Short mmCIF file of C-alpha atoms in Angstrom, two decimals:
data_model
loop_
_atom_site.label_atom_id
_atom_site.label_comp_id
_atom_site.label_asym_id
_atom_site.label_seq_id
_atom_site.Cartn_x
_atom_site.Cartn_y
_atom_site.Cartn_z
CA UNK A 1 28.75 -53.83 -46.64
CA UNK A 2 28.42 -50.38 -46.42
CA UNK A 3 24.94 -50.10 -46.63
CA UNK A 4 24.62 -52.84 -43.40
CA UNK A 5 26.64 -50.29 -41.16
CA UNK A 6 24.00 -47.19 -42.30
CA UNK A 7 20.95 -49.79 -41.23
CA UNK A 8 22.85 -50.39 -38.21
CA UNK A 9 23.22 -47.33 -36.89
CA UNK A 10 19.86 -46.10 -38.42
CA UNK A 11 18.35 -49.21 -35.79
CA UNK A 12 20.97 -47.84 -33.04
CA UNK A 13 19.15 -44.47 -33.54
CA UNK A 14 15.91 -45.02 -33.42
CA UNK A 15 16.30 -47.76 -30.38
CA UNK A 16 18.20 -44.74 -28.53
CA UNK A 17 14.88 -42.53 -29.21
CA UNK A 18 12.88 -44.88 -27.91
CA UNK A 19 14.79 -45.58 -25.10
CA UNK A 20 14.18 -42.04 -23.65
CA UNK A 21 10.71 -42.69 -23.79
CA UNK A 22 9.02 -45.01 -20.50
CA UNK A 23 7.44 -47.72 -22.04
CA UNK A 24 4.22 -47.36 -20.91
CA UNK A 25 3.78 -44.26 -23.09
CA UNK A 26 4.14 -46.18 -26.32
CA UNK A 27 1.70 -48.85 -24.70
CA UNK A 28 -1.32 -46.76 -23.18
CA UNK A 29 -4.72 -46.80 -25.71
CA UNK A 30 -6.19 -43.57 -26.24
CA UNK A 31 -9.30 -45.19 -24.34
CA UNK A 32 -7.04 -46.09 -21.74
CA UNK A 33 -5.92 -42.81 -21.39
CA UNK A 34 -9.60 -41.77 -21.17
CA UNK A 35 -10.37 -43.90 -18.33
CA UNK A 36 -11.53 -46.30 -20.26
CA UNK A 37 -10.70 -50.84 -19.57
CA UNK A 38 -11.30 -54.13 -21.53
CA UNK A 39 -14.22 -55.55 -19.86
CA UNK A 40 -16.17 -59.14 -20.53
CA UNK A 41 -17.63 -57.93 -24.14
CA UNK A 42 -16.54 -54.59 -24.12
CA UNK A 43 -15.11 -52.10 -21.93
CA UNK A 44 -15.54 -50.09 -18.82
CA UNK A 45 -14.75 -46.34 -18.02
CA UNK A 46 -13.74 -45.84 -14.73
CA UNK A 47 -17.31 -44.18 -13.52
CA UNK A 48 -18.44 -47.25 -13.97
CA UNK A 49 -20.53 -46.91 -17.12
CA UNK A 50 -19.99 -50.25 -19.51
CA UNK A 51 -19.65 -50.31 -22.81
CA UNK A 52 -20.14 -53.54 -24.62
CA UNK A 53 -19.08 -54.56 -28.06
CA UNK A 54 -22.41 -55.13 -29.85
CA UNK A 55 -25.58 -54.11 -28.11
CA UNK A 56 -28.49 -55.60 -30.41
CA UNK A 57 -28.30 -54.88 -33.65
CA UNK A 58 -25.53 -52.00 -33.14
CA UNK A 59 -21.80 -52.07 -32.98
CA UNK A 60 -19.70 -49.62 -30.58
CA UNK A 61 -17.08 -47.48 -33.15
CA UNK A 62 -16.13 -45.10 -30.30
CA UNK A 63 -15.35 -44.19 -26.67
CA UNK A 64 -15.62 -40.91 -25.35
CA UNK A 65 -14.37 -39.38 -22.22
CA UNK A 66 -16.60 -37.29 -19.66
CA UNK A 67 -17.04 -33.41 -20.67
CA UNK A 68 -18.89 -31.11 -19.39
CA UNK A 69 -22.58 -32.82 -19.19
CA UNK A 70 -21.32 -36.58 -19.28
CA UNK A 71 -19.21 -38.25 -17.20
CA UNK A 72 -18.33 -40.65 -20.67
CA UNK A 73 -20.02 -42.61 -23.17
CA UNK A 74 -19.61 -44.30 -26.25
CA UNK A 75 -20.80 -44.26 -29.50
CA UNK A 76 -22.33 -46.89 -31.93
CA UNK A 77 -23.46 -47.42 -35.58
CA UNK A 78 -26.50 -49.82 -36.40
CA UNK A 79 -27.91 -50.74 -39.83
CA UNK A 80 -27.84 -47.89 -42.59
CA UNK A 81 -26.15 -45.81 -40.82
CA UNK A 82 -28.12 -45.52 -38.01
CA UNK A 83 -26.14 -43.61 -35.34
CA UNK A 84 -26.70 -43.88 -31.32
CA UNK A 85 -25.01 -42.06 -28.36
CA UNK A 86 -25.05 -43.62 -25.11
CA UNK A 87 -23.89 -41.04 -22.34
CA UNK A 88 -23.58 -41.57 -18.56
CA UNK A 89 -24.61 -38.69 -16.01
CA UNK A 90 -24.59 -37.55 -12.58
CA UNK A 91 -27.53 -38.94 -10.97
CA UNK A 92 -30.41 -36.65 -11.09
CA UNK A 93 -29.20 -34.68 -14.43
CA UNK A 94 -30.90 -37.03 -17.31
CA UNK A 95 -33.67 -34.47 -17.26
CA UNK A 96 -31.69 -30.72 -17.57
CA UNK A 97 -29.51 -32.95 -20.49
CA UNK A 98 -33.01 -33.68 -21.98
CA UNK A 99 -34.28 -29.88 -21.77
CA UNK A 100 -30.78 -28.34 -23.02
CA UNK A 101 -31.08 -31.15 -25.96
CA UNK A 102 -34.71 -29.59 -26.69
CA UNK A 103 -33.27 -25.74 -25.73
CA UNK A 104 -30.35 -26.47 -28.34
CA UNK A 105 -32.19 -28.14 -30.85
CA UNK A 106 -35.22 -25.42 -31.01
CA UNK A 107 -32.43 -22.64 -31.22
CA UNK A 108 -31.13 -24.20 -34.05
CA UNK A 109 -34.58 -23.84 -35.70
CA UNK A 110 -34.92 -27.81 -36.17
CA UNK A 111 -38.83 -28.90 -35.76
CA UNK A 112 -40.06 -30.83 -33.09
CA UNK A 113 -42.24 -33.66 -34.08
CA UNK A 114 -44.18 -36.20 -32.01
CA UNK A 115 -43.37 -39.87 -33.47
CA UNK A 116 -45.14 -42.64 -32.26
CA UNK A 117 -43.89 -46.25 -30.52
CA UNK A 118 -40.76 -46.10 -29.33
CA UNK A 119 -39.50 -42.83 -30.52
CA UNK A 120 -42.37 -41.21 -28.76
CA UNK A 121 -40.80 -41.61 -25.60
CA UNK A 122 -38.06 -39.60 -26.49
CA UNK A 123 -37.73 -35.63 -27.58
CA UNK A 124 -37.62 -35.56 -31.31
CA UNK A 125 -36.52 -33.36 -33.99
CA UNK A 126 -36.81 -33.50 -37.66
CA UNK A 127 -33.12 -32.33 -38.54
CA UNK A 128 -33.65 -32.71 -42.94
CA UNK A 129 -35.60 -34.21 -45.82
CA UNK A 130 -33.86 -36.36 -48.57
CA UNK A 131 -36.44 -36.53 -51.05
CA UNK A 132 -39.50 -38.68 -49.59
CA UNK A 133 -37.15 -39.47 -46.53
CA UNK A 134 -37.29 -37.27 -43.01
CA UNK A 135 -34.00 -37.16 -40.82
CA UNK A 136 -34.98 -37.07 -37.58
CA UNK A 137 -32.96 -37.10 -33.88
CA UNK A 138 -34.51 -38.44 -30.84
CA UNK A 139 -33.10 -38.33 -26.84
CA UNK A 140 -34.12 -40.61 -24.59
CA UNK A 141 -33.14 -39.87 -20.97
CA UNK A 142 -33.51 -42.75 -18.37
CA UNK A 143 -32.68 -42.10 -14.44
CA UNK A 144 -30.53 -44.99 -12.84
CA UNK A 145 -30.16 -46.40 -9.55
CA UNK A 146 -26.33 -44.59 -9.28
CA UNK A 147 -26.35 -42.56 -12.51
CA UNK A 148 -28.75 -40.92 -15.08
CA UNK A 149 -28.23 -42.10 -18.66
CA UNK A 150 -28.78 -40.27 -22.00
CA UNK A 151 -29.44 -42.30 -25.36
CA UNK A 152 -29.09 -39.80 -28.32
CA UNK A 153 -30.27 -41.72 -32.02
CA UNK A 154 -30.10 -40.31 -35.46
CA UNK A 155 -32.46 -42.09 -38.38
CA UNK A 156 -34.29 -41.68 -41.31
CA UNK A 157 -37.80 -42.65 -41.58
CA UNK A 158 -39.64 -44.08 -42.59
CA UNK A 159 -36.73 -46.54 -43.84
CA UNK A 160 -34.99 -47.13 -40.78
CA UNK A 161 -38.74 -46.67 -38.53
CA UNK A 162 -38.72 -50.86 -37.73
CA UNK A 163 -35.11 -51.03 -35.82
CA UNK A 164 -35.94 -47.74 -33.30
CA UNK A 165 -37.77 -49.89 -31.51
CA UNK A 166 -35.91 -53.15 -31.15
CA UNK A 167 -32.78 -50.85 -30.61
CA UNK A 168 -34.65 -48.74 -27.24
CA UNK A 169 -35.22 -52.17 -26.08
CA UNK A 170 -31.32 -52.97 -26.68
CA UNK A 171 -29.82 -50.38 -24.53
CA UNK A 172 -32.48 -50.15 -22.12
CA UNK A 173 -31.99 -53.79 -21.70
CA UNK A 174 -27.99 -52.72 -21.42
CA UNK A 175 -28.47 -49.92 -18.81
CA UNK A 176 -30.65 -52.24 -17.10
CA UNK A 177 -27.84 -54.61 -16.37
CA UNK A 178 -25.56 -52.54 -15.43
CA UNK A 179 -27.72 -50.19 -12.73
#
């Protein structure tokens, strides 16, 4: 019996701490909190920028909220490990966010290499070697109607070289939508 009196005041406790609390705060999603609302298949940051669940062959893991050169994004994962960054921008910045990408990336002493098909629309890096494989990063910057848009992809080729370009198509097909 005793033991029945300690759980209930142990419950009266903790319902008292939570009672000082609104209950919003327990209720609000981090990506709530960064602007960010359930949508038809996805979600949508308030800039209007729309994130869907799955676009092609890649899954979204993350949300981000604006910084300094984005106004938000998200962040998905494809096969292997493949790893794409889709970032919304104030109209008429895609290109500076494409020449500080090339800026940063050349400081950092990564090569530049020219890649052909899809990846040759892009600015490219080679950022390692695993044995026979070459890591590479590639950013795409596309100017919308409202809004610039940056696509940042990491891959290894020439393993992963057959879903860059089904997965350009993808988002481009996304921004497309949206804009």
């Amino acid at each position: 019996m005793p033991y029945l009196f300690l759980i209930f005041l142990l419950s009266l406790g903790l319902g008292l701490f939570s009672a000082g609390r609104p209950a919003a705060y327990a209720q609000v999603s981090p990506e709530a909190e960064a602007g960010w609302q359930s949508d038809v298949e996805g979600l949508r940051h308030f800039t209007g920028l729309r994130c869907p669940d799955v676009i092609g062959a890649f899954y979204r893991i993350k949300v981000m909220e604006g910084d300094g050169s984005s106004l938000a994004g998200c962040i998905y994962t494809g096969r292997d490990g493949i790893t794409a960054v889709l970032r919304m921008h104030l109209q008429g910045t895609g290109r500076r966010e494409a020449v500080n990408f090339s800026r940063s990336y050349k400081a950092a002493s990564f090569e530049a290499i020219q890649l052909s098909g899809a990846a040759a629309s892009g600015i490219s890096f080679k950022t390692g070697t695993r044995g026979p494989a070459t890591q590479c990063e590639t950013l795409w910057h596309f100017a919308g109607a409202k809004s610039d848009f940056t696509l940042w992809m990491a891959y290894t080729l020439p393993t992963q070289e057959v879903d860059i370009g089904p997965a350009i198509a993808s988002f481009t097909d996304a921004l497309a939508r949206q804009n």
